[in-house]
Amino acid sequence: MSKHSSPAFGLFAPAILGPAVLHAFRKLDPRSLARNPVIFSTALVSLVATVLALREALTAGPNAAIGVQIAIWLWFTVLFANFAEAVAEGRGKARADAFRATKSSAQAKVLADARDRTAFRARDVERVEVGELILVEAGDTLPTDGEVVEGAASVDESAITGESAPVIRESGGDRSSVTGGTRLVSDWLVVRVTAKPGETFLDRMIALVEGAKRQKTPNEIALDILLAGLTLVFLLVVVTLPVFASWSGTTLPVIYLVALFVTLIPTTIGGLLSAIGIAGMERLVKANVVAKSGRAVEAAGDIDVLLLDKTGTITFGNRMADAFEPAPGVTEQELAEAALLASLADDTPEGKSIVDLARRRFGLAATLDARATYVPFSAHTRMSGVDLPGGGALRKGASDAMAALSGAPLSPAVDQIVKRIGASGGTPLVVAQDGRVLGVIHLKDVVKPAIRERFAELRRMGIRTVMITGDNPLTAAAIAAEAGVDDFLAEATPEKKLELIRREQAEGRLVAMCGDGSNDAPALAQADVGVAMNTGTPAAKEAGNLIDLDSDPTKLIEIVLVGKQLLISRGALTTFSVANDVAKYFAILPALFVAAYPGLGVLDVMGLGSPQSAILSAVIFNALVIVALIPIALKGVAYTPASASALLGRNLLVYGLGGLIVPFLGIKAIDLVVDLLHLA
């Protein structure tokens, strides 16, 4: 559930429902309808039906009553399709309004010199130019996007990410990017502006979320072409029916042909297609991911290869103490006590994990001693430790450094432990007391719990996972085996990542990856789905086509699931719509031709009351089924990881067979009501 979720964004929240009804009428504008060929055709036919019904009514024709009812329900069909799209857009606009409320209208403090923070000039945000320096102090809201050039500060990004815990932003490195709309909690920053007014990340996010710049994806365009082709085919079919009717001595009222045409064309998927696409983008926003285009969302649903960084994605990123392995003649508890004392002042994650492991395993309770001299880790010595007040020096460090400290090579037993830990992908940390080696601490890059199951799930979807790491091949192989990935790229450089992506794409595969640094930008741009972290550099965020506001590398897996759900939802409802139209043949065609061809009576399996009630019931069902399917279009079809053939079989069974059965039941129920009320 997104941190931005609220009742205001519910499926049919009053705040969305009311405006959506009004917006459905506004969408009757021909310029708006023209974007959807099926619904545009339905609107044109509804207009023709209205003219025919009025003429019948004015001339007291025999089909006046049913003509008026058919015309009304045809317009309802158009309005219901517009309503589905308006509800989807309304949910996006509600989120966009929430984001828009965070935009600052305050003036920016423009600096002439980054070193002189007292000499600033207040200027309207709209007049601040790219490249200028602005000062942001505690309590200020960042007026625009930029990159920190001076200072370090705690920044509240909850307005963008929904995460309440402030984050540190500072000059240099990969955490220098700041976003307009966030607020400084402490200290100050000098920021170089990187976005023009109206083109900030927040501005683009608002436009994308509310759908103002949503372009149709290739999949949607292809489906639009297919639906337009089917519409043209059914138009030709309906136009030729009067000829067959005249040969058989039957006359078909034009209003009946109009009803037949609308019920046979794929109005159901035509009316829901846009809503499915908008809802897919909105589901990503709920996951705190902003898509720069719908194409990226669709591609996520079709990817074949998933590239994942090891650190922070597959593993926790910090080496943690996993075991104490004593040298011959030393007990495990003796080693643990020495390691604990040597690590009490070690504030690194590794040092803290050693203290935690020693206390958990043996219940040791030693604390910092003010009389002791603690030796911090140094890149030069590659060791750390403590000089005890009563005499004695405890040290822990790299195996070669500890061998040099003791003045002799490690014993064969200890050397074997060191090599075994290294071969398993771990890091050996040797502990010595007064130059005597006591044993080895096994530091392990801990694989996240349940990550193996997630990779197995991806494998069932047909997605191959590749771990990317800077580790040596031996360590990379050990972690890859433990995590359950399909392959790995060790000693990865930006060039190697780019080469791997291009090689996979050359073999016809779609590739997804995530990154946050400037050195990831080429690979993010090359990948079919590039997920940039919000905490990353501006270059990374420009190169990616999806931006994760939570900066969680594992979100890539969730993005894949959203993309697959979007594609499956579109396919399932298309299947239902086409199957739906097949069933309507059995309702309308016997009603039209049973008088001329009595043999067609066997097709009237529903036993409908009369030809008029059959036609009217089919038209009413055709309109109401769009409304009934709006929740599915917006929520998406439930997705269960499985192979493509299994998913196809399930969809054909549920939505194909369901699309055949539901119209029979629905049209029959409506026909009973129509006969009861004597509407036809």
mmCIF file of N, CA, C and O in Angstrom, residues 215-271:
data_model
loop_
_atom_site.group_PDB
_atom_site.id
_atom_site.type_symbol
_atom_site.label_atom_id
_atom_site.label_comp_id
_atom_site.label_asym_id
_atom_site.label_seq_id
_atom_site.Cartn_x
_atom_site.Cartn_y
_atom_site.Cartn_z
ATOM 1 N N GLN A 215 0.659 9.219 -23.310
ATOM 2 C CA GLN A 215 0.566 8.822 -24.699
ATOM 3 C C GLN A 215 0.227 7.344 -24.773
ATOM 4 O O GLN A 215 0.601 6.566 -23.904
ATOM 5 N N LYS A 216 -0.474 6.988 -25.833
ATOM 6 C CA LYS A 216 -0.827 5.581 -26.001
ATOM 7 C C LYS A 216 0.430 4.761 -26.237
ATOM 8 O O LYS A 216 1.350 5.183 -26.931
ATOM 9 N N THR A 217 0.447 3.585 -25.638
ATOM 10 C CA THR A 217 1.590 2.693 -25.783
ATOM 11 C C THR A 217 1.460 1.920 -27.093
ATOM 12 O O THR A 217 0.378 1.856 -27.693
ATOM 13 N N PRO A 218 2.547 1.320 -27.577
ATOM 14 C CA PRO A 218 2.458 0.509 -28.803
ATOM 15 C C PRO A 218 1.398 -0.583 -28.712
ATOM 16 O O PRO A 218 0.705 -0.870 -29.689
ATOM 17 N N ASN A 219 1.275 -1.197 -27.527
ATOM 18 C CA ASN A 219 0.269 -2.239 -27.336
ATOM 19 C C ASN A 219 -1.136 -1.673 -27.510
ATOM 20 O O ASN A 219 -1.996 -2.278 -28.162
ATOM 21 N N GLU A 220 -1.380 -0.495 -26.913
ATOM 22 C CA GLU A 220 -2.693 0.146 -27.042
ATOM 23 C C GLU A 220 -2.975 0.539 -28.484
ATOM 24 O O GLU A 220 -4.096 0.375 -28.979
ATOM 25 N N ILE A 221 -1.959 1.085 -29.157
ATOM 26 C CA ILE A 221 -2.144 1.500 -30.549
ATOM 27 C C ILE A 221 -2.480 0.297 -31.418
ATOM 28 O O ILE A 221 -3.389 0.345 -32.260
ATOM 29 N N ALA A 222 -1.757 -0.819 -31.201
ATOM 30 C CA ALA A 222 -2.030 -2.032 -31.976
ATOM 31 C C ALA A 222 -3.443 -2.544 -31.715
ATOM 32 O O ALA A 222 -4.152 -2.953 -32.648
ATOM 33 N N LEU A 223 -3.856 -2.491 -30.435
ATOM 34 C CA LEU A 223 -5.196 -2.960 -30.103
ATOM 35 C C LEU A 223 -6.252 -2.020 -30.677
ATOM 36 O O LEU A 223 -7.320 -2.464 -31.132
ATOM 37 N N ASP A 224 -5.972 -0.714 -30.688
ATOM 38 C CA ASP A 224 -6.888 0.254 -31.303
ATOM 39 C C ASP A 224 -7.086 -0.057 -32.789
ATOM 40 O O ASP A 224 -8.205 0.014 -33.314
ATOM 41 N N ILE A 225 -5.983 -0.383 -33.458
ATOM 42 C CA ILE A 225 -6.064 -0.711 -34.888
ATOM 43 C C ILE A 225 -6.909 -1.967 -35.100
ATOM 44 O O ILE A 225 -7.747 -2.040 -36.008
ATOM 45 N N LEU A 226 -6.693 -2.976 -34.240
ATOM 46 C CA LEU A 226 -7.481 -4.208 -34.334
ATOM 47 C C LEU A 226 -8.966 -3.923 -34.114
ATOM 48 O O LEU A 226 -9.826 -4.409 -34.871
ATOM 49 N N LEU A 227 -9.277 -3.130 -33.072
ATOM 50 C CA LEU A 227 -10.677 -2.823 -32.781
ATOM 51 C C LEU A 227 -11.312 -2.011 -33.903
ATOM 52 O O LEU A 227 -12.489 -2.218 -34.244
ATOM 53 N N ALA A 228 -10.531 -1.088 -34.483
ATOM 54 C CA ALA A 228 -11.052 -0.299 -35.606
ATOM 55 C C ALA A 228 -11.324 -1.211 -36.800
ATOM 56 O O ALA A 228 -12.333 -1.051 -37.507
ATOM 57 N N GLY A 229 -10.428 -2.194 -37.021
ATOM 58 C CA GLY A 229 -10.646 -3.146 -38.108
ATOM 59 C C GLY A 229 -11.895 -3.983 -37.893
ATOM 60 O O GLY A 229 -12.679 -4.198 -38.831
ATOM 61 N N LEU A 230 -12.095 -4.451 -36.665
ATOM 62 C CA LEU A 230 -13.308 -5.227 -36.363
ATOM 63 C C LEU A 230 -14.561 -4.376 -36.548
ATOM 64 O O LEU A 230 -15.587 -4.858 -37.048
ATOM 65 N N THR A 231 -14.467 -3.116 -36.146
ATOM 66 C CA THR A 231 -15.613 -2.211 -36.312
ATOM 67 C C THR A 231 -15.969 -2.060 -37.785
ATOM 68 O O THR A 231 -17.150 -2.083 -38.170
ATOM 69 N N LEU A 232 -14.942 -1.913 -38.631
ATOM 70 C CA LEU A 232 -15.179 -1.777 -40.073
ATOM 71 C C LEU A 232 -15.783 -3.056 -40.647
ATOM 72 O O LEU A 232 -16.709 -2.998 -41.480
ATOM 73 N N VAL A 233 -15.281 -4.212 -40.199
ATOM 74 C CA VAL A 233 -15.823 -5.490 -40.680
ATOM 75 C C VAL A 233 -17.297 -5.621 -40.328
ATOM 76 O O VAL A 233 -18.132 -5.989 -41.175
ATOM 77 N N PHE A 234 -17.654 -5.301 -39.079
ATOM 78 C CA PHE A 234 -19.054 -5.418 -38.660
ATOM 79 C C PHE A 234 -19.937 -4.383 -39.360
ATOM 80 O O PHE A 234 -21.121 -4.634 -39.598
ATOM 81 N N LEU A 235 -19.346 -3.234 -39.692
ATOM 82 C CA LEU A 235 -20.109 -2.242 -40.451
ATOM 83 C C LEU A 235 -20.485 -2.800 -41.821
ATOM 84 O O LEU A 235 -21.636 -2.675 -42.276
ATOM 85 N N LEU A 236 -19.515 -3.459 -42.477
ATOM 86 C CA LEU A 236 -19.792 -4.071 -43.785
ATOM 87 C C LEU A 236 -20.829 -5.185 -43.652
ATOM 88 O O LEU A 236 -21.705 -5.343 -44.523
ATOM 89 N N VAL A 237 -20.735 -5.960 -42.563
ATOM 90 C CA VAL A 237 -21.703 -7.040 -42.343
ATOM 91 C C VAL A 237 -23.109 -6.486 -42.201
ATOM 92 O O VAL A 237 -24.070 -6.966 -42.822
ATOM 93 N N VAL A 238 -23.264 -5.445 -41.379
ATOM 94 C CA VAL A 238 -24.590 -4.880 -41.111
ATOM 95 C C VAL A 238 -25.157 -4.224 -42.365
ATOM 96 O O VAL A 238 -26.367 -4.322 -42.646
ATOM 97 N N VAL A 239 -24.292 -3.568 -43.141
ATOM 98 C CA VAL A 239 -24.759 -2.894 -44.365
ATOM 99 C C VAL A 239 -25.305 -3.906 -45.374
ATOM 100 O O VAL A 239 -26.253 -3.603 -46.125
ATOM 101 N N THR A 240 -24.725 -5.112 -45.393
ATOM 102 C CA THR A 240 -25.191 -6.114 -46.367
ATOM 103 C C THR A 240 -26.435 -6.861 -45.907
ATOM 104 O O THR A 240 -27.091 -7.528 -46.716
ATOM 105 N N LEU A 241 -26.797 -6.764 -44.618
ATOM 106 C CA LEU A 241 -27.947 -7.519 -44.119
ATOM 107 C C LEU A 241 -29.265 -7.133 -44.800
ATOM 108 O O LEU A 241 -30.089 -8.018 -45.083
ATOM 109 N N PRO A 242 -29.546 -5.848 -45.074
ATOM 110 C CA PRO A 242 -30.808 -5.522 -45.756
ATOM 111 C C PRO A 242 -30.950 -6.200 -47.111
ATOM 112 O O PRO A 242 -32.067 -6.522 -47.544
ATOM 113 N N VAL A 243 -29.805 -6.439 -47.787
ATOM 114 C CA VAL A 243 -29.853 -7.107 -49.090
ATOM 115 C C VAL A 243 -30.346 -8.541 -48.919
ATOM 116 O O VAL A 243 -31.243 -9.006 -49.639
ATOM 117 N N PHE A 244 -29.777 -9.253 -47.932
ATOM 118 C CA PHE A 244 -30.222 -10.626 -47.668
ATOM 119 C C PHE A 244 -31.680 -10.639 -47.219
ATOM 120 O O PHE A 244 -32.442 -11.545 -47.581
ATOM 121 N N ALA A 245 -32.049 -9.631 -46.442
ATOM 122 C CA ALA A 245 -33.432 -9.571 -45.957
ATOM 123 C C ALA A 245 -34.408 -9.370 -47.111
ATOM 124 O O ALA A 245 -35.480 -9.993 -47.151
ATOM 125 N N SER A 246 -34.033 -8.513 -48.063
ATOM 126 C CA SER A 246 -34.936 -8.253 -49.198
ATOM 127 C C SER A 246 -35.102 -9.495 -50.064
ATOM 128 O O SER A 246 -36.175 -9.753 -50.605
ATOM 129 N N TRP A 247 -34.026 -10.289 -50.216
ATOM 130 C CA TRP A 247 -34.136 -11.527 -50.987
ATOM 131 C C TRP A 247 -35.112 -12.502 -50.340
ATOM 132 O O TRP A 247 -35.754 -13.295 -51.017
ATOM 133 N N SER A 248 -35.190 -12.432 -49.031
ATOM 134 C CA SER A 248 -36.086 -13.357 -48.336
ATOM 135 C C SER A 248 -37.454 -12.747 -48.079
ATOM 136 O O SER A 248 -38.277 -13.331 -47.372
ATOM 137 N N GLY A 249 -37.689 -11.557 -48.617
ATOM 138 C CA GLY A 249 -38.981 -10.924 -48.456
ATOM 139 C C GLY A 249 -39.196 -10.287 -47.098
ATOM 140 O O GLY A 249 -40.335 -10.073 -46.686
ATOM 141 N N THR A 250 -38.109 -9.974 -46.395
ATOM 142 C CA THR A 250 -38.203 -9.374 -45.067
ATOM 143 C C THR A 250 -37.645 -7.954 -45.101
ATOM 144 O O THR A 250 -36.684 -7.671 -45.822
ATOM 145 N N THR A 251 -38.262 -7.094 -44.337
ATOM 146 C CA THR A 251 -37.770 -5.717 -44.226
ATOM 147 C C THR A 251 -37.204 -5.508 -42.827
ATOM 148 O O THR A 251 -37.866 -5.814 -41.828
ATOM 149 N N LEU A 252 -35.983 -4.992 -42.757
ATOM 150 C CA LEU A 252 -35.341 -4.736 -41.468
ATOM 151 C C LEU A 252 -35.350 -3.244 -41.174
ATOM 152 O O LEU A 252 -34.795 -2.453 -41.949
ATOM 153 N N PRO A 253 -35.993 -2.847 -40.091
ATOM 154 C CA PRO A 253 -35.963 -1.426 -39.724
ATOM 155 C C PRO A 253 -34.517 -0.973 -39.503
ATOM 156 O O PRO A 253 -33.700 -1.702 -38.927
ATOM 157 N N VAL A 254 -34.218 0.237 -39.945
ATOM 158 C CA VAL A 254 -32.850 0.750 -39.813
ATOM 159 C C VAL A 254 -32.437 0.834 -38.347
ATOM 160 O O VAL A 254 -31.283 0.593 -38.006
ATOM 161 N N ILE A 255 -33.393 1.152 -37.458
ATOM 162 C CA ILE A 255 -33.060 1.273 -36.026
ATOM 163 C C ILE A 255 -32.578 -0.062 -35.466
ATOM 164 O O ILE A 255 -31.725 -0.117 -34.582
ATOM 165 N N TYR A 256 -33.099 -1.185 -36.025
ATOM 166 C CA TYR A 256 -32.656 -2.510 -35.592
ATOM 167 C C TYR A 256 -31.211 -2.767 -36.049
ATOM 168 O O TYR A 256 -30.402 -3.346 -35.318
ATOM 169 N N LEU A 257 -30.915 -2.340 -37.279
ATOM 170 C CA LEU A 257 -29.564 -2.511 -37.801
ATOM 171 C C LEU A 257 -28.552 -1.695 -36.992
ATOM 172 O O LEU A 257 -27.425 -2.134 -36.748
ATOM 173 N N VAL A 258 -28.991 -0.509 -36.586
ATOM 174 C CA VAL A 258 -28.140 0.341 -35.750
ATOM 175 C C VAL A 258 -27.828 -0.369 -34.435
ATOM 176 O O VAL A 258 -26.681 -0.410 -33.972
ATOM 177 N N ALA A 259 -28.860 -0.943 -33.816
ATOM 178 C CA ALA A 259 -28.679 -1.663 -32.548
ATOM 179 C C ALA A 259 -27.767 -2.861 -32.733
ATOM 180 O O ALA A 259 -26.898 -3.149 -31.897
ATOM 181 N N LEU A 260 -27.960 -3.587 -33.851
ATOM 182 C CA LEU A 260 -27.135 -4.754 -34.133
ATOM 183 C C LEU A 260 -25.663 -4.361 -34.264
ATOM 184 O O LEU A 260 -24.779 -5.012 -33.697
ATOM 185 N N PHE A 261 -25.403 -3.280 -34.992
ATOM 186 C CA PHE A 261 -24.029 -2.838 -35.214
ATOM 187 C C PHE A 261 -23.319 -2.533 -33.885
ATOM 188 O O PHE A 261 -22.201 -2.990 -33.639
ATOM 189 N N VAL A 262 -23.976 -1.777 -33.005
ATOM 190 C CA VAL A 262 -23.342 -1.375 -31.746
ATOM 191 C C VAL A 262 -23.117 -2.573 -30.833
ATOM 192 O O VAL A 262 -22.110 -2.651 -30.137
ATOM 193 N N THR A 263 -24.046 -3.515 -30.826
ATOM 194 C CA THR A 263 -23.879 -4.671 -29.936
ATOM 195 C C THR A 263 -22.836 -5.664 -30.441
ATOM 196 O O THR A 263 -22.299 -6.451 -29.654
ATOM 197 N N LEU A 264 -22.553 -5.626 -31.745
ATOM 198 C CA LEU A 264 -21.586 -6.570 -32.288
ATOM 199 C C LEU A 264 -20.157 -6.033 -32.268
ATOM 200 O O LEU A 264 -19.208 -6.806 -32.181
ATOM 201 N N ILE A 265 -19.970 -4.719 -32.373
ATOM 202 C CA ILE A 265 -18.601 -4.190 -32.333
ATOM 203 C C ILE A 265 -18.079 -4.282 -30.895
ATOM 204 O O ILE A 265 -18.856 -4.316 -29.933
ATOM 205 N N PRO A 266 -16.751 -4.333 -30.701
ATOM 206 C CA PRO A 266 -16.185 -4.538 -29.354
ATOM 207 C C PRO A 266 -16.249 -3.285 -28.478
ATOM 208 O O PRO A 266 -15.226 -2.703 -28.111
ATOM 209 N N THR A 267 -17.470 -2.858 -28.147
ATOM 210 C CA THR A 267 -17.629 -1.649 -27.332
ATOM 211 C C THR A 267 -17.110 -1.837 -25.907
ATOM 212 O O THR A 267 -16.669 -0.883 -25.273
ATOM 213 N N THR A 268 -17.162 -3.072 -25.396
ATOM 214 C CA THR A 268 -16.750 -3.311 -24.005
ATOM 215 C C THR A 268 -15.274 -2.971 -23.809
ATOM 216 O O THR A 268 -14.920 -2.133 -22.977
ATOM 217 N N ILE A 269 -14.394 -3.593 -24.591
ATOM 218 C CA ILE A 269 -12.968 -3.301 -24.440
ATOM 219 C C ILE A 269 -12.666 -1.908 -24.978
ATOM 220 O O ILE A 269 -11.774 -1.207 -24.466
ATOM 221 N N GLY A 270 -13.406 -1.468 -26.005
ATOM 222 C CA GLY A 270 -13.207 -0.117 -26.521
ATOM 223 C C GLY A 270 -13.472 0.936 -25.457
ATOM 224 O O GLY A 270 -12.760 1.940 -25.359
ATOM 225 N N GLY A 271 -14.489 0.691 -24.635
ATOM 226 C CA GLY A 271 -14.827 1.635 -23.578
ATOM 227 C C GLY A 271 -13.903 1.578 -22.387
ATOM 228 O O GLY A 271 -13.781 2.544 -21.634
#
